[in-house]
Every structure is written in structure tokens, then in C-alpha cells.
Coordinates of C-alpha atoms in Angstrom, one line a residue:
M1 CA 2.5 11.8 15.6
R2 CA -0.1 9.4 13.2
K3 CA 1.4 6.8 11.4
I4 CA 0.2 5.4 8.2
L5 CA 1.1 2.9 6.2
M6 CA 0.5 2.9 2.5
I7 CA 1.2 -0.5 -0.4
T8 CA 1.4 0.3 -4.2
S9 CA 2.3 -0.8 -6.9
T10 CA 3.0 1.9 -9.7
W11 CA 1.3 -0.1 -13.3
N12 CA 0.4 4.2 -14.1
I13 CA 2.6 6.9 -13.1
I14 CA 0.1 8.9 -12.9
Y15 CA -2.6 7.3 -10.8
I16 CA -0.3 7.2 -8.4
D17 CA 0.9 10.3 -8.8
S18 CA -2.7 11.8 -8.0
L19 CA -3.1 9.8 -5.6
I20 CA -0.5 10.7 -3.2
Q21 CA -1.0 14.4 -4.6
G22 CA -5.2 13.9 -3.0
I23 CA -3.2 12.4 -0.1
R24 CA -1.1 15.3 0.8
K25 CA -4.0 17.7 0.0
R26 CA -5.4 16.0 3.4
I27 CA -2.8 15.7 5.9
R28 CA -1.6 18.9 5.0
G29 CA -1.1 21.1 8.6
T30 CA -2.0 17.5 10.5
D31 CA 0.8 15.5 12.0
I32 CA -0.3 12.0 10.0
H33 CA 2.6 10.8 8.6
L34 CA 2.2 9.3 5.6
H35 CA 5.1 5.6 4.7
I36 CA 4.2 4.5 1.2
F37 CA 5.7 0.9 -0.1
N38 CA 6.1 1.2 -4.1
A39 CA 7.1 -2.0 -6.2
Y40 CA 7.2 -0.6 -10.4
H41 CA 6.1 -3.9 -11.3
V42 CA 4.2 -6.9 -9.6
T43 CA 3.8 -9.4 -11.9
E44 CA 4.6 -12.9 -10.2
H45 CA 5.7 -14.3 -12.7
S46 CA 8.6 -12.4 -13.0
V47 CA 12.0 -12.5 -11.4
Y48 CA 12.3 -8.4 -11.2
G49 CA 8.4 -9.2 -9.8
Q50 CA 9.2 -11.2 -7.1
M51 CA 12.1 -9.3 -5.7
E52 CA 9.6 -6.4 -6.0
Q53 CA 7.2 -7.7 -4.2
S54 CA 10.2 -7.9 -0.7
I55 CA 9.2 -5.0 0.6
F56 CA 5.6 -5.2 1.1
R57 CA 6.7 -8.1 4.1
L58 CA 9.6 -5.2 5.4
P59 CA 7.0 -2.8 7.5
D60 CA 5.7 -3.6 10.9
P61 CA 2.1 -3.0 11.0
Q62 CA 1.9 -2.9 14.9
E63 CA 4.1 0.2 14.5
Y64 CA 1.1 2.3 12.2
D65 CA -2.4 3.2 13.0
G66 CA -3.9 2.3 9.5
I67 CA -2.8 0.6 5.8
L68 CA -4.3 2.5 2.7
V69 CA -3.7 -0.4 -0.2
A70 CA -3.4 0.4 -4.5
I71 CA -2.6 -2.6 -5.7
N72 CA -4.7 -1.9 -8.6
S73 CA -2.8 -5.4 -10.1
V74 CA -2.1 -6.8 -13.0
G75 CA -2.9 -11.2 -12.6
D76 CA -4.1 -12.9 -10.4
T77 CA -3.4 -11.8 -6.4
P78 CA -2.4 -13.8 -4.0
Y79 CA 0.6 -12.2 -2.8
I80 CA -0.8 -9.2 -2.2
D81 CA -3.5 -11.5 0.2
D82 CA -1.1 -13.0 2.6
T83 CA 0.5 -9.8 2.7
I84 CA -3.4 -7.6 4.0
A85 CA -4.0 -11.4 5.9
S86 CA -0.7 -11.0 7.9
Y87 CA -1.6 -7.5 8.7
L88 CA -4.9 -8.4 9.8
Q89 CA -3.1 -10.0 13.0
H90 CA -2.1 -7.0 14.3
G91 CA -6.0 -6.0 14.0
R92 CA -5.3 -2.9 11.9
R93 CA -7.9 -0.7 9.9
I94 CA -7.6 -1.5 6.4
L95 CA -8.6 0.5 3.2
S96 CA -8.3 -0.7 0.0
I97 CA -8.6 1.4 -3.0
D98 CA -10.4 0.6 -6.5
Q99 CA -10.2 -3.2 -6.4
Q100 CA -11.0 -4.9 -3.2
Y101 CA -9.2 -7.7 -0.9
M102 CA -10.3 -9.8 0.8
K103 CA -13.4 -8.7 1.4
Q104 CA -11.9 -5.5 3.6
P105 CA -13.7 -1.8 3.3
C106 CA -12.7 -0.2 -0.6
I107 CA -13.3 2.6 -1.7
G108 CA -13.0 3.8 -5.7
I109 CA -15.5 4.7 -7.9
D110 CA -18.9 2.4 -9.4
N111 CA -17.0 0.5 -12.0
Y112 CA -20.1 -1.2 -12.8
S113 CA -23.0 1.5 -13.0
M114 CA -19.7 4.1 -14.8
F115 CA -19.1 1.4 -17.3
Y116 CA -22.9 0.5 -17.7
Q117 CA -22.8 4.3 -18.7
I118 CA -20.1 4.5 -21.4
T119 CA -22.3 0.7 -22.6
K120 CA -25.7 2.6 -22.6
H121 CA -23.9 6.2 -24.7
M122 CA -23.2 3.4 -27.4
V123 CA -26.3 1.2 -28.2
E124 CA -28.6 4.4 -28.1
N125 CA -26.9 8.0 -28.6
H126 CA -24.9 5.7 -31.4
G127 CA -27.7 3.1 -32.4
C128 CA -24.7 0.2 -31.7
R129 CA -25.5 -3.5 -32.0
T130 CA -23.1 -5.1 -32.3
L131 CA -20.0 -4.6 -29.7
N132 CA -16.9 -5.9 -28.5
Y133 CA -15.4 -6.3 -24.6
L134 CA -11.8 -6.1 -24.0
G135 CA -11.0 -6.8 -20.2
G136 CA -8.9 -7.0 -18.2
P137 CA -7.5 -10.1 -17.0
E138 CA -10.6 -12.5 -16.4
F139 CA -10.3 -12.4 -12.0
N140 CA -9.7 -8.9 -11.7
E141 CA -12.8 -7.5 -9.3
E142 CA -12.2 -4.1 -11.5
N143 CA -12.8 -6.4 -14.6
Q144 CA -15.7 -7.9 -13.1
S145 CA -17.4 -5.3 -12.5
R146 CA -16.8 -3.6 -15.9
C147 CA -17.8 -6.7 -17.7
A148 CA -21.0 -6.8 -15.8
G149 CA -22.4 -3.6 -16.7
F150 CA -21.6 -4.2 -20.6
L151 CA -23.1 -7.6 -20.7
D152 CA -26.6 -6.2 -18.0
C153 CA -26.3 -3.3 -20.7
L154 CA -26.7 -5.5 -23.7
T155 CA -29.2 -7.2 -22.3
D156 CA -31.5 -4.5 -20.8
H157 CA -31.5 -3.4 -24.5
G158 CA -32.6 -6.7 -26.1
I159 CA -28.9 -7.0 -27.5
T160 CA -28.1 -10.3 -26.5
P161 CA -24.0 -10.8 -26.1
D162 CA -21.6 -13.5 -28.2
P163 CA -19.0 -14.3 -26.3
Q164 CA -17.4 -13.9 -29.5
R165 CA -16.7 -10.6 -29.0
I166 CA -15.4 -10.8 -25.2
I167 CA -11.6 -10.7 -24.5
H168 CA -9.8 -10.5 -20.9
C169 CA -6.4 -9.5 -21.0
S170 CA -3.9 -8.1 -18.9
F171 CA -4.7 -3.9 -19.7
L172 CA -1.6 -4.0 -21.5
H173 CA -1.5 -2.1 -24.4
S174 CA -0.3 -4.6 -26.4
D175 CA -3.8 -6.5 -25.7
G176 CA -5.1 -4.0 -27.6
E177 CA -3.2 -4.6 -30.3
N178 CA -3.5 -8.6 -30.2
A179 CA -7.0 -8.3 -29.5
Y180 CA -7.3 -7.0 -33.0
M181 CA -5.6 -9.7 -34.4
R182 CA -7.6 -12.3 -32.8
W183 CA -10.9 -10.7 -33.6
K184 CA -9.2 -10.5 -36.6
E185 CA -9.4 -14.1 -37.9
K186 CA -12.9 -14.8 -36.8
G187 CA -14.0 -11.0 -39.1
L188 CA -15.3 -10.6 -36.1
H189 CA -13.2 -6.9 -35.8
L190 CA -15.2 -4.4 -37.2
P191 CA -18.1 -4.2 -35.5
D192 CA -20.1 -1.0 -34.7
A193 CA -18.1 -0.3 -31.0
V194 CA -15.1 -1.7 -29.2
L195 CA -15.9 -1.3 -25.6
C196 CA -11.9 -1.7 -23.6
A197 CA -11.2 -1.7 -20.0
N198 CA -8.7 0.6 -19.9
D199 CA -6.8 3.5 -22.3
N200 CA -4.0 1.4 -22.7
M201 CA -5.3 -1.6 -24.3
A202 CA -8.0 1.1 -26.4
L203 CA -4.6 2.9 -27.8
G204 CA -3.4 0.3 -28.9
Y205 CA -6.5 -1.6 -30.4
C206 CA -6.6 1.8 -32.6
V207 CA -2.3 1.3 -33.6
A208 CA -3.5 -2.1 -34.7
A209 CA -6.3 -0.9 -36.7
Q210 CA -5.4 2.2 -38.7
R211 CA -1.7 -0.3 -39.8
D212 CA -4.5 -2.1 -41.5
G213 CA -6.2 1.2 -43.0
Y214 CA -8.8 1.5 -39.7
Y215 CA -10.0 4.4 -38.8
A216 CA -12.5 5.3 -35.4
P217 CA -15.1 6.4 -35.2
S218 CA -15.7 5.9 -38.7
D219 CA -14.6 2.2 -39.4
F220 CA -15.5 1.7 -35.5
R221 CA -16.2 3.4 -32.1
I222 CA -14.2 3.0 -29.5
S223 CA -14.1 3.5 -25.7
G224 CA -11.8 3.7 -23.1
F225 CA -11.8 3.8 -19.4
D226 CA -8.7 5.9 -17.0
N227 CA -8.7 9.2 -19.2
V228 CA -5.4 9.6 -18.9
E229 CA -3.2 11.9 -21.0
E230 CA -2.3 10.0 -23.3
G231 CA -5.6 9.2 -25.2
Q232 CA -6.3 12.8 -24.6
I233 CA -3.4 13.8 -27.3
Y234 CA -3.6 10.6 -29.2
S235 CA -5.9 11.1 -32.3
P236 CA -9.2 10.8 -32.4
S237 CA -9.5 11.6 -28.4
I238 CA -10.3 8.3 -26.5
T239 CA -14.1 7.9 -24.9
S240 CA -13.3 7.5 -21.7
V241 CA -14.2 7.4 -17.5
N242 CA -12.5 10.5 -15.3
R243 CA -11.8 8.8 -12.2
G244 CA -11.1 11.3 -9.8
W245 CA -8.0 9.8 -8.7
I246 CA -6.7 12.6 -6.4
E247 CA -9.9 14.0 -5.0
L248 CA -10.5 9.7 -4.5
G249 CA -6.6 9.8 -2.9
Y250 CA -8.3 13.1 -0.4
E251 CA -11.0 10.9 0.3
S252 CA -8.7 7.6 1.2
V253 CA -8.0 9.3 3.9
G254 CA -11.1 10.8 5.5
R255 CA -12.6 7.7 5.4
L256 CA -9.6 4.9 7.0
L257 CA -9.3 7.5 9.8
D258 CA -13.6 6.9 10.2
M259 CA -12.5 3.6 10.1
I260 CA -9.4 4.0 12.9
E261 CA -11.6 5.8 14.8
G262 CA -14.8 3.5 15.1
R263 CA -16.4 5.9 13.0
C264 CA -17.9 3.8 10.4
Q265 CA -16.8 0.1 9.0
E266 CA -19.1 -0.6 5.6
E267 CA -17.6 -2.6 2.9
K268 CA -17.6 -0.6 0.5
Y269 CA -16.9 4.2 -0.1
Y270 CA -17.6 5.3 -3.3
T271 CA -16.3 7.9 -4.8
E272 CA -17.7 10.6 -8.3
G273 CA -16.5 9.5 -11.6
Y274 CA -17.8 10.6 -15.1
C275 CA -17.4 9.6 -18.4
V276 CA -15.8 11.4 -21.1
Y277 CA -16.7 11.1 -24.4
N278 CA -14.4 12.5 -26.6
E279 CA -14.0 11.6 -30.6
S280 CA -13.7 8.1 -30.7
C281 CA -16.5 7.5 -29.6
G282 CA -17.8 10.0 -32.7
C283 CA -18.9 12.2 -30.0
G284 CA -16.9 16.2 -30.2
S285 CA -15.2 17.4 -33.6
N286 CA -11.7 17.2 -34.2
N287 CA -11.2 20.2 -31.6
H288 CA -7.7 19.1 -31.2
D289 CA -5.2 22.1 -30.7
Y290 CA -2.2 20.6 -32.7
G291 CA 0.3 23.2 -32.2
R292 CA -0.6 22.6 -27.9
I293 CA 0.3 19.1 -28.4
L294 CA 3.4 20.1 -30.4
Q295 CA 4.1 21.8 -27.9
Y296 CA 3.6 19.1 -25.6
M297 CA 4.9 16.5 -27.6
Y298 CA 8.4 18.6 -27.4
Q299 CA 8.8 19.2 -24.1
E300 CA 7.6 15.9 -22.7
K301 CA 11.3 15.2 -25.5
K302 CA 12.9 17.9 -24.0
I303 CA 12.3 16.9 -19.8
T304 CA 12.9 13.6 -21.5
E305 CA 16.5 14.2 -22.8
H306 CA 17.5 15.7 -19.2
L307 CA 16.6 13.4 -17.3
N308 CA 18.1 10.7 -19.7
E309 CA 21.7 12.5 -19.2
L310 CA 21.2 13.6 -15.2
H311 CA 20.5 9.5 -15.0
L312 CA 24.0 8.7 -17.1
H313 CA 25.6 11.2 -14.8
I314 CA 24.4 9.7 -11.7
Q315 CA 25.0 6.4 -12.8
Q316 CA 28.9 6.8 -13.6
L317 CA 28.6 8.3 -10.0
L318 CA 27.5 5.5 -8.6
C319 CA 29.3 2.9 -10.4
S320 CA 32.4 4.9 -9.6
S321 CA 32.0 4.5 -5.9
S322 CA 32.0 1.5 -3.1
I323 CA 30.1 0.5 -0.7
G324 CA 32.1 2.8 2.2
P325 CA 33.2 6.2 3.6
L326 CA 32.3 7.5 0.2
L327 CA 29.3 6.4 -0.3
P328 CA 26.8 9.4 1.5
D329 CA 29.6 11.9 -0.8
A330 CA 27.8 9.9 -3.3
L331 CA 24.8 9.7 -2.6
N332 CA 25.1 13.2 -1.5
Q333 CA 26.1 14.1 -5.1
C334 CA 23.1 12.4 -6.3
C335 CA 19.9 14.1 -4.1
E336 CA 22.0 17.2 -5.9
T337 CA 21.5 16.9 -9.2
L338 CA 17.8 15.2 -9.4
E339 CA 17.0 17.6 -6.4
L340 CA 15.8 15.6 -4.0
P341 CA 15.5 17.2 -0.5
A342 CA 17.1 14.0 1.0
L343 CA 18.1 10.3 0.6
A344 CA 18.7 7.7 2.4
V345 CA 20.2 3.7 1.1
Y346 CA 19.7 0.8 3.6
L347 CA 22.2 -1.8 2.9
Q348 CA 21.4 -5.8 3.8
P349 CA 24.9 -7.6 5.2
D350 CA 25.7 -10.0 2.4
L351 CA 23.0 -11.5 -0.4
D352 CA 21.7 -13.9 1.3
S353 CA 20.6 -12.0 4.1
A354 CA 16.9 -12.1 5.0
A355 CA 14.1 -9.5 2.3
D356 CA 12.9 -8.8 5.1
S357 CA 16.0 -8.7 8.1
R358 CA 15.8 -5.3 9.5
H359 CA 18.6 -3.2 11.8
V360 CA 21.3 -6.1 11.2
G361 CA 22.7 -3.8 7.9
Q362 CA 24.2 -0.6 7.0
L363 CA 22.0 2.7 6.6
Y364 CA 24.1 5.7 4.2
T365 CA 22.9 9.1 4.0
N366 CA 23.7 11.8 1.6
R367 CA 24.7 13.4 5.3
G368 CA 26.7 10.1 6.9
P369 CA 26.7 6.5 7.6
D370 CA 23.4 6.1 10.1
N371 CA 22.1 4.2 13.2
V372 CA 18.3 3.4 12.8
T373 CA 16.3 1.6 14.9
S374 CA 13.6 1.2 12.8
L375 CA 13.4 2.0 8.7
I376 CA 14.4 5.1 8.8
P377 CA 17.5 7.3 9.7
D378 CA 17.5 7.9 13.9
A379 CA 17.6 11.3 12.4
W380 CA 15.0 11.6 10.3
S381 CA 12.8 10.5 13.2
A382 CA 13.7 12.9 15.6
D383 CA 12.9 15.6 13.1
G384 CA 9.9 14.5 12.2
K385 CA 9.8 16.6 9.0
Y386 CA 9.8 14.3 5.8
Q387 CA 5.9 13.8 6.6
I388 CA 5.5 11.5 3.1
L389 CA 8.6 8.8 2.5
L390 CA 8.8 6.5 -0.6
F391 CA 10.3 3.4 0.4
S392 CA 11.1 1.0 -2.5
P393 CA 13.1 -2.2 -2.7
L394 CA 16.9 -2.6 -3.9
H395 CA 17.2 -5.6 -6.0
F396 CA 19.0 -6.8 -9.1
Q397 CA 18.8 -10.4 -10.5
S398 CA 17.7 -13.0 -7.8
E399 CA 19.6 -10.8 -5.0
N400 CA 18.2 -8.3 -2.2
L401 CA 20.4 -5.5 -2.0
G402 CA 17.7 -3.6 0.9
Y403 CA 15.8 -0.6 -0.5
C404 CA 15.9 2.8 -0.1
I405 CA 13.9 5.9 1.3
V406 CA 13.5 9.1 -0.7
P407 CA 11.1 12.1 0.7
Y408 CA 8.5 12.4 -1.4
D409 CA 9.1 15.2 -4.0
K410 CA 6.5 17.2 -6.9
N411 CA 7.7 15.5 -9.9
L412 CA 9.0 12.4 -7.7
L413 CA 7.9 10.4 -10.3
L414 CA 7.0 11.6 -13.2
Y415 CA 9.1 11.0 -15.9
D416 CA 10.2 8.1 -14.7
K417 CA 12.6 9.7 -12.0
H418 CA 12.2 7.0 -9.4
R419 CA 12.2 4.9 -11.6
K420 CA 14.9 5.0 -13.8
F421 CA 16.9 6.8 -10.8
I422 CA 16.1 3.6 -8.0
D423 CA 17.2 1.1 -11.0
N424 CA 20.1 3.1 -11.3
L425 CA 21.4 2.7 -7.2
S426 CA 19.3 -1.6 -7.8
T427 CA 22.8 -2.0 -10.7
A428 CA 25.4 -0.2 -8.6
M429 CA 24.8 -1.7 -5.3
S430 CA 25.1 -4.5 -6.7
L431 CA 28.4 -4.3 -8.4
M432 CA 29.6 -2.8 -5.0
W433 CA 28.5 -5.5 -3.2
Q434 CA 29.8 -7.5 -6.6
Q435 CA 33.4 -5.4 -5.4
E436 CA 32.9 -6.5 -2.1
K437 CA 33.0 -10.3 -3.0
L438 CA 35.4 -10.2 -4.9
R439 CA 37.7 -8.0 -2.9
Q440 CA 36.9 -10.8 0.8
M441 CA 37.9 -13.6 -1.3
N442 CA 41.1 -12.3 -2.4
L443 CA 42.0 -11.4 1.7
Q444 CA 40.4 -14.6 1.9
L445 CA 43.3 -16.0 0.1
Q446 CA 46.0 -13.8 0.8
Q447 CA 45.0 -14.6 4.3
L448 CA 45.2 -18.7 2.6
Y449 CA 48.6 -17.7 0.9
I450 CA 50.8 -15.8 4.0
R451 CA 48.6 -18.5 7.4
D452 CA 50.0 -21.1 8.2
Q453 CA 47.1 -23.9 7.8
L454 CA 47.4 -26.4 11.0
T455 CA 48.0 -23.4 13.7
G456 CA 46.7 -20.5 12.0
L457 CA 49.7 -18.4 12.6
Y458 CA 51.9 -16.9 9.5
N459 CA 54.0 -18.5 7.9
R460 CA 57.6 -18.5 5.7
F461 CA 55.1 -16.5 3.2
G462 CA 53.6 -14.0 5.5
Y463 CA 56.4 -13.7 7.4
E464 CA 58.3 -12.1 4.2
D465 CA 55.1 -10.5 3.5
L466 CA 55.0 -8.4 7.1
A467 CA 58.4 -8.1 9.1
Q468 CA 60.2 -5.8 7.2
K469 CA 57.1 -4.0 7.3
Y470 CA 56.3 -3.7 10.4
F471 CA 60.6 -3.8 11.3
R472 CA 60.6 -0.3 9.0
Q473 CA 57.1 1.3 11.5
Q474 CA 59.2 0.4 15.1
Q475 CA 62.0 1.9 13.7
G476 CA 63.7 -0.8 14.9
R477 CA 62.9 -0.6 18.4
I478 CA 61.1 -4.2 18.6
Y479 CA 62.2 -7.4 20.3
M480 CA 62.9 -11.3 18.8
I481 CA 62.2 -14.6 20.2
F482 CA 63.0 -18.1 18.3
L483 CA 61.0 -20.7 19.4
D484 CA 61.7 -25.1 18.3
V485 CA 59.5 -27.3 20.2
D486 CA 61.8 -29.5 21.8
K487 CA 61.2 -33.5 21.4
L488 CA 58.8 -33.4 18.6
K489 CA 60.2 -35.5 16.8
T490 CA 59.7 -38.6 20.0
F491 CA 56.1 -37.3 20.0
N492 CA 56.1 -37.8 16.6
D493 CA 57.9 -41.0 16.6
Q494 CA 56.8 -43.1 19.6
Y495 CA 53.2 -41.6 20.0
G496 CA 51.7 -40.6 16.2
H497 CA 51.6 -37.9 14.3
A498 CA 48.7 -36.3 15.8
M499 CA 50.1 -36.0 19.2
G500 CA 53.1 -33.7 17.3
D501 CA 50.4 -32.1 15.7
L502 CA 48.7 -31.0 19.0
A503 CA 52.6 -30.0 20.9
I504 CA 53.1 -27.6 17.8
K505 CA 49.3 -26.2 18.1
G506 CA 50.8 -26.2 21.7
V507 CA 53.1 -23.9 21.5
A508 CA 51.1 -21.5 19.0
E509 CA 48.5 -21.3 21.5
A510 CA 51.1 -20.4 24.3
M511 CA 52.3 -17.1 22.0
E512 CA 47.9 -16.3 20.4
T513 CA 47.7 -15.8 25.2
V514 CA 51.4 -15.1 26.5
L515 CA 52.5 -12.3 23.4
P516 CA 48.7 -10.5 22.4
Q517 CA 51.2 -7.7 22.4
A518 CA 53.2 -9.2 19.2
P519 CA 51.9 -8.7 15.7
I520 CA 54.5 -10.9 14.0
K521 CA 54.1 -14.4 15.1
V522 CA 55.4 -16.5 13.0
R523 CA 55.2 -20.7 12.5
M524 CA 59.0 -20.6 10.3
G525 CA 58.6 -24.3 9.2
G526 CA 57.9 -27.9 10.7
D527 CA 59.2 -27.0 14.4
E528 CA 60.0 -23.6 14.2
F529 CA 58.3 -20.6 15.6
L530 CA 59.5 -16.5 16.0
A531 CA 57.8 -13.7 17.9
V532 CA 57.9 -9.8 16.7
G533 CA 56.8 -7.1 19.2
P534 CA 57.7 -3.6 19.9
Y535 CA 61.0 -3.6 22.5
T536 CA 60.5 -3.7 25.4
D537 CA 64.0 -5.2 28.3
E538 CA 65.2 -8.2 28.7
A539 CA 63.8 -8.2 32.0
A540 CA 60.7 -8.3 30.2
L541 CA 61.8 -10.9 27.9
L542 CA 62.1 -13.1 30.5
S543 CA 59.2 -13.0 32.3
L544 CA 57.3 -13.7 28.6
E545 CA 59.4 -16.6 28.0
A546 CA 58.6 -17.8 32.1
R547 CA 54.7 -17.5 31.1
M548 CA 55.0 -19.7 27.7
Q549 CA 57.1 -22.9 29.6
L550 CA 54.3 -22.6 32.4
W551 CA 51.5 -22.1 29.8
L552 CA 52.7 -25.3 28.2
A553 CA 52.9 -26.9 31.2
Q554 CA 49.7 -26.4 31.9
Y555 CA 48.6 -27.4 28.2
S556 CA 50.6 -30.6 28.8
E557 CA 48.1 -31.4 31.7
I558 CA 44.8 -29.8 30.5
H559 CA 45.9 -32.6 27.1
R560 CA 47.6 -35.9 29.5
M561 CA 50.6 -35.3 27.0
P562 CA 53.1 -38.5 27.6
F563 CA 55.6 -36.2 29.3
P564 CA 55.7 -32.2 29.5
L565 CA 55.6 -30.1 27.0
T566 CA 58.7 -27.4 26.6
A567 CA 59.9 -25.4 23.9
S568 CA 63.6 -23.9 24.0
M569 CA 63.4 -20.5 23.6
G570 CA 66.2 -17.7 22.5
H571 CA 65.9 -14.1 22.0
V572 CA 66.8 -10.2 21.3
W573 CA 66.2 -6.6 21.3
S574 CA 66.9 -3.8 19.5
E575 CA 66.6 -0.3 20.3
D576 CA 67.9 0.8 16.7
M577 CA 68.4 -0.4 13.3
E578 CA 72.3 -1.0 13.1
S579 CA 71.2 -4.2 12.4
S580 CA 68.8 -5.6 9.4
L581 CA 66.5 -7.7 10.1
E582 CA 67.8 -11.0 8.9
Q583 CA 71.3 -10.0 11.5
L584 CA 68.1 -10.6 14.0
V585 CA 66.9 -13.5 13.1
Q586 CA 70.4 -15.3 13.0
E587 CA 71.5 -14.0 16.5
A588 CA 68.6 -14.7 18.1
D589 CA 68.1 -18.2 16.0
H590 CA 71.6 -18.9 17.6
R591 CA 70.6 -18.2 21.1
M592 CA 68.2 -20.4 20.5
Y593 CA 69.6 -23.0 19.6
E594 CA 73.4 -23.1 22.3
I595 CA 70.3 -22.6 25.1
K596 CA 68.8 -26.2 23.5
K597 CA 72.7 -27.8 23.8
A598 CA 72.6 -26.4 27.6
R599 CA 69.5 -27.9 28.3
K600 CA 70.0 -31.4 25.9
R601 CA 74.0 -31.6 28.3

């Protein structure tokens, strides 16, 4: 079996989904398995983005034959370079999609020529002479190529580029609106044409212009890039570039396999794209089928409403569960609700664990807890029926919780179905962790309340809380040994309280060592101790007491105590509940006192 690692950032759901569709088409019927590690947001300046990036550090590159990188991200990408550098250390072949990293081979359309072509169309077909360029991040490779195509096309047509008519932003819808306002302040907002580096910004620009009563193409012409669905159903439909994402995904696997097998090693592989000339530049008439668009919008609305109801149900389901035996059942109900084929959740042992810690936490599937020796459930590895797996980080605020694995299925990414589930799962897991932490803290507080600080044995509060329960559980069939430290006052008065504490600890350690079968071991106060265990006869009790005295004698020698440490002991045993627990304690105490008096005499 060959395995390909793919790291992605979902700046556009349809983009990633289309790439995966193409890859799926290429590997169907082969022995190739694809593991996708996806981050939904990768802006370094946000805590959310930083936590999402932790998923890229999770896989071990040595487990994979090759690596695909599809992080066409917003802004600077030093963390991607760091990730790729760590992968390169293992000698794996890396192919990036659309944007090149660290001079590694890249596959995608020729951004320069496509943008040159669409700019040329504006100039030659529509006679545009004043043109604005609205780009993405200035140092983004794709943006640089598109801007270069724009500038060279203007120069080749005798048009001098105006620096004031060039703005670099972040590929977002809001960037289009903001760019309109910035150019409006300078009186540059209604050029012959606005060429945008993607459709999101083109749509944002149109929305801002329409608020002022300006429309494309009558007041300005505009184009985008990517040919996204929103741009095609918008009025006017956006002139754009179709990048052939499904074909790009298909070709990327072929090229990566060629690289792995040493058949080729080029820096750039180009796939075909084509310009789509629509209403926003003045091409074509207003041929929208508004009935079809309204039907599409209605269907989208109903699907979204349905999924929102499902996610609300899942949120309530998960938040009412807890980490432990009940979690697999909750995960199974999530699978049934969202029609997922399977589901696995890996939880770190605690919230302070490193983001990339593996094999130390607990893995749960919708079928129950499972072992994990790599990253996926051992049962999944054994049958190998899930050819494409999607890994996502689980985190809440600045807390790493673990990760989630879902077999890729059709419609998994669309309508934010997967993303909302991961967000709900992260929130629920965080709540479960907090509840678990609170439970542990309460247990710690309870232990502090019922434990003697010096010896670690139960104190009188612990005795009162546990002894009676144990007595009933045993139906009165118990033994009881009451102990009193001999000459503790001499230890304290003549050799100091540190020596007295050593004597008390010695008796406690003797009880822990010689009486492991007694669940109730108590420091009743001062120099008095009590042990309660399961019924045994008097001969066995005398043997235990003798072993205790021997252990104390050895303890005295090891710690070089001024005189041998001993304890007076009295015992009782019971075969039924005719006597109460308190009556037995009083009897054991009385016998101990009689023995102590006899030893003093």
C-alpha cells in the first residue's frame, strides 16, 4: 500500500473539495491511500489560526511516499516553510498545488498568462485605458504573478501603470469593499475596468459600488479570478478565470507519482485554465435564469436550515456526554445524524500536552475505545477500507485537545457540514475536559479532607466516611487492629518532634506494608492508629502483629533511632453484624490499652 500525505487550508470549500474529487478519481482502484491534514484557518495573527496549524505537525513524513501541499493561504507563510523543511529532512518528494514553497516543484495554471489574457481582453475588446488592479497579499506568489501579467499587458499596449491604481489586500470579500472606499477618497473608484485577483474581492467591490448607485458594466467593468459559484449566479455574473480544480487534483497525483519514481523533476507543471467572459465586463447579455437562481437559493436555504438543526442536535448530544465509556455511543449517534461512515477522536491525556504528542492519550471511535499505534485506529489500519481520511485539529481557545479523523465522503465539506461538526466537537471536548478537571480537583480536595497529611493514611473524617460503608459491605465479617505508638512522648521530648514524626511515619509504613489487604487504615489522632480488613482468625491476626513488630524493629535500625520503635496492639474479629462497628472499635481499643498497661508493668 502506498500512502500520500496532503496538507490543506480551506480558504474555499469548493476549491479543496474539487481537488479531492480529482485526486479521488485518480486513485480509485489503486493501492494508494490519501491522508488529508486540513486547517480551516491559517492566519498566524489569530490564536485560532495558530491552533489550526498544529495539525500540520502531527503526521510523520516517514510514513508517507510523497506529500501534496495545497495551502493557497492568506498572508505570509513562514510556518508552512518550516513544516515543509521538516518534511524535506526525511527525503520525501513534495509537490505544492497553485503556490510554490521553498523552490519545491509546483503544479497549477499559469497565473501570469491568464491574467495577461484577461487584461488584454479589457483593453482590446472593450477599449479600457484606465485600469485598477486589486490584488491579494503583496508577497503571495500567485498575486505577484497576476500583478505582473496585468502590468506587462498595460505596458505592451502603451498604457503607463499608475501606482495609485494598485492595491494589495488579502483576497477577502471585505477587501473589495475597502478598496472601493480607498479609491473613492482619491476619485479613482470608477475606472474603465477593475481587475481583481479573485472573485471574492470583485464581488465585494460590486457590493460597495452598488451602495453608491454604480453598477457594472455600465459604470465600470470588473473581473475576478477562480470562477467561483457565487460569482456566476451574481448579477452581473463575474468575468473570471476557471482554473479546472478537479483536473488539477487529478494531475497532481500523477505528477507526484512521477517524482516519487524518478521519472521527472521539474520546477513547474502547468495545467490548463480558461477565461470566462461574463456580464461584468460587458460580454454577453443578461441571460440569467432567475427562476433557476431562486430555486437554487431556496434549496441552499433549506439545506442550511436542515444542517443547522442537525448541528444543534449534535451540540446538545455531545455536551451532555462525558469522556469515558459513554463517549463512543455519542460519537456513533453523531455518525448516524450526519451520515458519516465512521468517526475517530484522539484526546490528549491533559490540556498541557504538546500539540503534536502521539500515542499517549486515548482514542475513541464510534464503535468504542481503540488502540492507536500510528495516527489512525488499529482496526481501520487492519481492514484498510477507508482510502481517503480527513484529519482535523480539536482545540478551544489556546487549548489543544487532540484531533478528529473522518473518512472522506461526498458532500462532507460542502455547506460547512464538516467544519461545524469539528467546531461543535471541539467545544464539547473542551467542556468535557473542564468537567473532568473539576472532577479530579474535587477528588483531590476530598483526599485532602479525608487523608492525614503526615502519613497519607485516612484521618478520622476518612474513617467516618468509609469504615461504616466497608463494615456493611462485608456484612460484619471484619477484623480490627488498634495500635498505639510506644513512648512517643519520649521521642518528642528528648529527641525533638522530627524524631516523633519519624516514629509516626514508621508505624504508618508498617501498616501499609504488612496489612495491604486492609482497605481502611486510619490515623485516629496523635499516636493512635486503626486498621480494618476482611475477616480472619486470631492466629492470623497474631501473625500480622508479630510481623508488624519485626518491621518496626528493622525500621528503627535503618533510621538509627535512639531506641527501638514498637507499638501496642489490640485486635478483635467479627463474623456477623451482631456488634456495631463502634462497639468493635471500643473493644479493640480496650484490648490495646490492657496490653499497653501490661507491657509497662
